[in-house]
Amino acid sequence: MTKTELDHAMSEAASAVSDTIDHLLSVHDQPEARLIEAMRYATLGGGKRVRPFLVLQSAALFNVREECALRAAAAVEMVHSYSLVHDDLPAMDDDDLRRGKPTCHVEYDEATAILAGDGLLTKAFEVLADERTHEDPNVRIHLVSALAEAAGDQGMVGGQMLDLMAEQMDLDVAEITRLQQMKTGRLIAVSCAMGAILGHASPQAATALRAYAHDLGLAFQIADDLLDVEGSASEVGKQTHKDADAGKATFVSLLGVEQARNQARMLADQSAQHLEMFGEKGDFLGQLATFVVERSH
Ligand code: GRG
């Protein structure tokens, strides 16, 4: 498997997910159309679509029908995009650049950006609960609860709370690891879990995917910290040097650039090893781990 094949598979997946989101968020001629436009602005036309790719590739391991996998992938991307919109707000990170474009509250206004985030979060669950996502209601409720747990107080939102508090605290590596697993890792993990849920994966297969996602999530976050230190806003598509400016402890501030990079590469290699039982079918997921740590945006 070559890098070009991975690039091709990722861009095919990204456009299929964008088409699905485009369809799910269609604008009607109604006075509140501005809300849908802001939701579309936040989800369409940017982003690497790593989480949707994880959903699609893990679903493919179990021969899940593409329409079902795409709807689950769109739901995860909606939750991810909502988190970026809210994270960029003046009350949080106060950013004006995201995915190479003005942030949602800069393009629209703060109130609209808050509502767009709320709309995306709730739409994600509406999509998962719909029978077009899976004919079995048990599978649908499992998807809904898995995403809710990953995104809520025990996961992404809880991690964001810790992140806000981190500016006033001296966190060590174990505490940073827990924060990042909640803030970033849980959504990455649930993306893989959704493929397993949709595909009625065996307990062994689900465990292997969980181990893969655990290591990938940490590698992803270390790479994000490295980009914050080493990247430029034009390359990365968002403001960089934010963590150091805020005096926040990160993997890079605690371990140093060299050790952090080695750790990310080690985790990426280790994550791919968990996929052995899937044979060639797991190749894209394995390659994605390398993409995630070597990326420039
Ligand atoms: C505000 C509820 C709430 C949560 C915010 C995920 C998050 C929590 C904040 C995003 C800020 C941030 C830089 C997090 C670090 C890792 C991360 C999620 C990076 C962005 O994800 P990418 O690189 O972005 O996959 P694209 O644009 O490619 O989708």
GROMACS .gro file of C-alpha atoms in nm, residues 43-286:
model
  244
   43THR     CA    1  -1.890   2.134   0.832
   44LEU     CA    2  -1.837   2.170   0.458
   45GLY     CA    3  -1.533   2.285   0.265
   46GLY     CA    4  -1.247   2.195   0.496
   47GLY     CA    5  -1.099   1.955   0.744
   48LYS     CA    6  -0.899   1.639   0.699
   49ARG     CA    7  -1.200   1.418   0.781
   50VAL     CA    8  -0.985   1.184   0.991
   51ARG     CA    9  -1.274   1.075   1.215
   52PRO     CA   10  -1.513   0.996   0.927
   53PHE     CA   11  -1.232   0.800   0.760
   54LEU     CA   12  -1.194   0.598   1.080
   55VAL     CA   13  -1.568   0.523   1.085
   56LEU     CA   14  -1.570   0.420   0.718
   57GLN     CA   15  -1.257   0.208   0.739
   58SER     CA   16  -1.355   0.032   1.059
   59ALA     CA   17  -1.703  -0.033   0.918
   60ALA     CA   18  -1.543  -0.174   0.603
   61LEU     CA   19  -1.362  -0.434   0.817
   62PHE     CA   20  -1.706  -0.583   0.888
   63ASN     CA   21  -1.862  -0.529   0.544
   64VAL     CA   22  -2.110  -0.267   0.669
   65ARG     CA   23  -2.331  -0.114   0.399
   66GLU     CA   24  -2.176   0.214   0.282
   67GLU     CA   25  -2.488   0.428   0.331
   68CYS     CA   26  -2.504   0.328   0.700
   69ALA     CA   27  -2.134   0.393   0.756
   70LEU     CA   28  -2.153   0.731   0.580
   71ARG     CA   29  -2.439   0.847   0.801
   72ALA     CA   30  -2.245   0.748   1.116
   73ALA     CA   31  -1.933   0.917   0.975
   74ALA     CA   32  -2.132   1.236   0.906
   75ALA     CA   33  -2.268   1.230   1.262
   76VAL     CA   34  -1.917   1.210   1.411
   77GLU     CA   35  -1.795   1.491   1.185
   78MET     CA   36  -2.089   1.707   1.294
   79VAL     CA   37  -1.995   1.659   1.660
   80HIS     CA   38  -1.629   1.729   1.582
   81SER     CA   39  -1.718   2.044   1.383
   82TYR     CA   40  -1.948   2.169   1.660
   83SER     CA   41  -1.660   2.131   1.906
   84LEU     CA   42  -1.433   2.339   1.682
   85VAL     CA   43  -1.697   2.613   1.643
   86HIS     CA   44  -1.748   2.635   2.020
   87ASP     CA   45  -1.375   2.602   2.094
   88ASP     CA   46  -1.306   2.902   1.869
   89LEU     CA   47  -1.557   3.130   2.046
   90PRO     CA   48  -1.429   3.436   2.235
   91ALA     CA   49  -1.526   3.270   2.567
   92MET     CA   50  -1.299   2.974   2.487
   93ASP     CA   51  -0.992   2.997   2.262
   94ASP     CA   52  -1.101   3.316   2.086
   95ASP     CA   53  -0.968   3.218   1.743
   96ASP     CA   54  -1.035   3.387   1.411
   97LEU     CA   55  -0.890   3.123   1.176
   98ARG     CA   56  -1.004   2.762   1.136
   99ARG     CA   57  -0.949   2.524   0.845
  100GLY     CA   58  -0.787   2.815   0.663
  101LYS     CA   59  -1.103   3.029   0.680
  102PRO     CA   60  -1.253   3.283   0.922
  103THR     CA   61  -1.404   3.101   1.221
  104CYS     CA   62  -1.781   3.060   1.233
  105HIS     CA   63  -1.841   3.345   1.479
  106VAL     CA   64  -1.624   3.580   1.269
  107GLU     CA   65  -1.804   3.487   0.946
  108TYR     CA   66  -2.150   3.503   1.107
  109ASP     CA   67  -2.174   3.630   1.466
  110GLU     CA   68  -2.127   3.485   1.811
  111ALA     CA   69  -2.490   3.395   1.879
  112THR     CA   70  -2.526   3.227   1.540
  113ALA     CA   71  -2.204   3.030   1.597
  114ILE     CA   72  -2.331   2.906   1.935
  115LEU     CA   73  -2.657   2.798   1.774
  116ALA     CA   74  -2.476   2.637   1.478
  117GLY     CA   75  -2.273   2.428   1.724
  118ASP     CA   76  -2.587   2.333   1.916
  119GLY     CA   77  -2.763   2.250   1.589
  120LEU     CA   78  -2.478   2.026   1.472
  121LEU     CA   79  -2.458   1.841   1.803
  122THR     CA   80  -2.829   1.762   1.806
  123LYS     CA   81  -2.842   1.684   1.434
  124ALA     CA   82  -2.575   1.417   1.485
  125PHE     CA   83  -2.803   1.225   1.722
  126GLU     CA   84  -3.104   1.276   1.495
  127VAL     CA   85  -2.905   1.114   1.213
  128LEU     CA   86  -2.793   0.818   1.427
  129ALA     CA   87  -3.145   0.755   1.559
  130ASP     CA   88  -3.291   0.741   1.208
  131GLU     CA   89  -3.363   0.392   1.075
  132ARG     CA   90  -3.168   0.468   0.756
  133THR     CA   91  -2.855   0.448   0.974
  134HIS     CA   92  -2.931   0.089   1.073
  135GLU     CA   93  -3.241  -0.125   1.057
  136ASP     CA   94  -3.180  -0.271   1.406
  137PRO     CA   95  -3.295  -0.029   1.681
  138ASN     CA   96  -3.049  -0.191   1.925
  139VAL     CA   97  -2.762  -0.094   1.699
  140ARG     CA   98  -2.897   0.261   1.670
  141ILE     CA   99  -2.930   0.305   2.047
  142HIS     CA  100  -2.579   0.165   2.090
  143LEU     CA  101  -2.443   0.421   1.840
  144VAL     CA  102  -2.629   0.703   2.015
  145SER     CA  103  -2.506   0.611   2.362
  146ALA     CA  104  -2.147   0.551   2.244
  147LEU     CA  105  -2.130   0.893   2.079
  148ALA     CA  106  -2.301   1.065   2.374
  149GLU     CA  107  -2.052   0.913   2.620
  150ALA     CA  108  -1.755   1.006   2.405
  151ALA     CA  109  -1.870   1.364   2.347
  152GLY     CA  110  -2.008   1.450   2.692
  153ASP     CA  111  -1.884   1.514   3.043
  154GLN     CA  112  -1.684   1.189   3.059
  155GLY     CA  113  -1.525   1.262   2.723
  156MET     CA  114  -1.472   1.563   2.499
  157VAL     CA  115  -1.664   1.825   2.698
  158GLY     CA  116  -1.509   1.706   3.027
  159GLY     CA  117  -1.167   1.720   2.860
  160GLN     CA  118  -1.236   2.074   2.742
  161MET     CA  119  -1.323   2.174   3.100
  162LEU     CA  120  -0.990   2.030   3.219
  163ASP     CA  121  -0.817   2.210   2.933
  164LEU     CA  122  -0.960   2.545   3.042
  165MET     CA  123  -0.846   2.475   3.398
  166ALA     CA  124  -0.502   2.362   3.279
  167GLU     CA  125  -0.386   2.721   3.231
  168GLN     CA  126  -0.398   2.762   3.609
  169MET     CA  127  -0.257   2.419   3.697
  170ASP     CA  128   0.077   2.241   3.670
  171LEU     CA  129  -0.019   1.916   3.504
  172ASP     CA  130   0.222   1.622   3.476
  173VAL     CA  131   0.241   1.377   3.184
  174ALA     CA  132  -0.018   1.140   3.337
  175GLU     CA  133  -0.265   1.426   3.390
  176ILE     CA  134  -0.208   1.566   3.040
  177THR     CA  135  -0.259   1.217   2.900
  178ARG     CA  136  -0.595   1.185   3.077
  179LEU     CA  137  -0.703   1.534   2.964
  180GLN     CA  138  -0.613   1.464   2.602
  181GLN     CA  139  -0.771   1.120   2.604
  182MET     CA  140  -1.094   1.283   2.711
  183LYS     CA  141  -1.075   1.590   2.487
  184THR     CA  142  -0.947   1.431   2.164
  185GLY     CA  143  -0.902   1.057   2.219
  186ARG     CA  144  -1.260   0.967   2.303
  187LEU     CA  145  -1.401   1.099   1.973
  188ILE     CA  146  -1.129   0.919   1.779
  189ALA     CA  147  -1.203   0.601   1.974
  190VAL     CA  148  -1.577   0.619   1.918
  191SER     CA  149  -1.522   0.669   1.545
  192CYS     CA  150  -1.359   0.323   1.535
  193ALA     CA  151  -1.613   0.179   1.779
  194MET     CA  152  -1.899   0.286   1.552
  195GLY     CA  153  -1.768   0.068   1.271
  196ALA     CA  154  -1.755  -0.223   1.514
  197ILE     CA  155  -2.107  -0.150   1.644
  198LEU     CA  156  -2.254  -0.121   1.293
  199GLY     CA  157  -2.081  -0.442   1.191
  200HIS     CA  158  -2.163  -0.654   1.498
  201ALA     CA  159  -1.788  -0.707   1.548
  202SER     CA  160  -1.668  -0.997   1.763
  203PRO     CA  161  -1.539  -0.901   2.110
  204GLN     CA  162  -1.179  -0.972   1.994
  205ALA     CA  163  -1.215  -0.747   1.689
  206ALA     CA  164  -1.374  -0.469   1.897
  207THR     CA  165  -1.090  -0.495   2.151
  208ALA     CA  166  -0.824  -0.478   1.879
  209LEU     CA  167  -0.987  -0.167   1.731
  210ARG     CA  168  -1.009  -0.008   2.076
  211ALA     CA  169  -0.637  -0.063   2.134
  212TYR     CA  170  -0.559   0.080   1.788
  213ALA     CA  171  -0.774   0.389   1.854
  214HIS     CA  172  -0.622   0.444   2.199
  215ASP     CA  173  -0.268   0.468   2.062
  216LEU     CA  174  -0.377   0.659   1.752
  217GLY     CA  175  -0.561   0.918   1.964
  218LEU     CA  176  -0.252   0.992   2.171
  219ALA     CA  177  -0.028   1.002   1.864
  220PHE     CA  178  -0.276   1.243   1.701
  221GLN     CA  179  -0.269   1.477   2.001
  222ILE     CA  180   0.110   1.478   2.028
  223ALA     CA  181   0.126   1.561   1.656
  224ASP     CA  182  -0.124   1.844   1.717
  225ASP     CA  183   0.096   1.980   1.997
  226LEU     CA  184   0.402   1.960   1.768
  227LEU     CA  185   0.216   2.152   1.495
  228ASP     CA  186   0.124   2.419   1.748
  229VAL     CA  187   0.495   2.466   1.824
  230GLU     CA  188   0.647   2.415   1.479
  231GLY     CA  189   0.376   2.506   1.227
  232SER     CA  190   0.271   2.839   1.081
  233ALA     CA  191  -0.091   2.956   1.065
  234SER     CA  192  -0.089   2.949   0.684
  235GLU     CA  193   0.031   2.587   0.681
  236VAL     CA  194  -0.183   2.454   0.964
  237GLY     CA  195  -0.498   2.657   0.881
  238LYS     CA  196  -0.541   2.782   1.239
  239GLN     CA  197  -0.343   3.004   1.474
  240THR     CA  198  -0.034   2.833   1.614
  241HIS     CA  199   0.180   2.889   1.928
  242LYS     CA  200  -0.145   2.913   2.125
  243ASP     CA  201  -0.045   2.668   2.399
  244ALA     CA  202   0.288   2.831   2.482
  245ASP     CA  203   0.129   3.178   2.472
  246ALA     CA  204  -0.135   3.059   2.719
  247GLY     CA  205   0.133   2.897   2.936
  248LYS     CA  206  -0.038   2.559   2.895
  249ALA     CA  207   0.145   2.234   2.965
  250THR     CA  208   0.140   2.002   2.663
  251PHE     CA  209   0.318   1.681   2.568
  252VAL     CA  210   0.575   1.896   2.387
  253SER     CA  211   0.634   2.137   2.677
  254LEU     CA  212   0.677   1.843   2.915
  255LEU     CA  213   0.875   1.602   2.695
  256GLY     CA  214   1.053   1.838   2.455
  257VAL     CA  215   1.014   1.833   2.074
  258GLU     CA  216   1.245   1.538   2.009
  259GLN     CA  217   1.103   1.303   2.269
  260ALA     CA  218   0.746   1.402   2.184
  261ARG     CA  219   0.807   1.321   1.815
  262ASN     CA  220   0.964   0.986   1.903
  263GLN     CA  221   0.673   0.907   2.132
  264ALA     CA  222   0.420   0.993   1.858
  265ARG     CA  223   0.601   0.769   1.607
  266MET     CA  224   0.625   0.485   1.857
  267LEU     CA  225   0.251   0.512   1.932
  268ALA     CA  226   0.170   0.517   1.559
  269ASP     CA  227   0.372   0.197   1.501
  270GLN     CA  228   0.216   0.035   1.804
  271SER     CA  229  -0.136   0.131   1.695
  272ALA     CA  230  -0.086  -0.038   1.357
  273GLN     CA  231   0.032  -0.358   1.526
  274HIS     CA  232  -0.307  -0.397   1.695
  275LEU     CA  233  -0.462  -0.443   1.351
  276GLU     CA  234  -0.283  -0.767   1.263
  277MET     CA  235  -0.595  -0.982   1.293
  278PHE     CA  236  -0.761  -0.785   1.009
  279GLY     CA  237  -0.489  -0.863   0.753
  280GLU     CA  238  -0.488  -0.643   0.440
  281LYS     CA  239  -0.830  -0.503   0.524
  282GLY     CA  240  -0.665  -0.305   0.805
  283ASP     CA  241  -0.393  -0.154   0.583
  284PHE     CA  242  -0.552   0.191   0.539
  285LEU     CA  243  -0.606   0.222   0.915
  286GLY     CA  244  -0.244   0.123   0.973
   0.00000   0.00000   0.00000
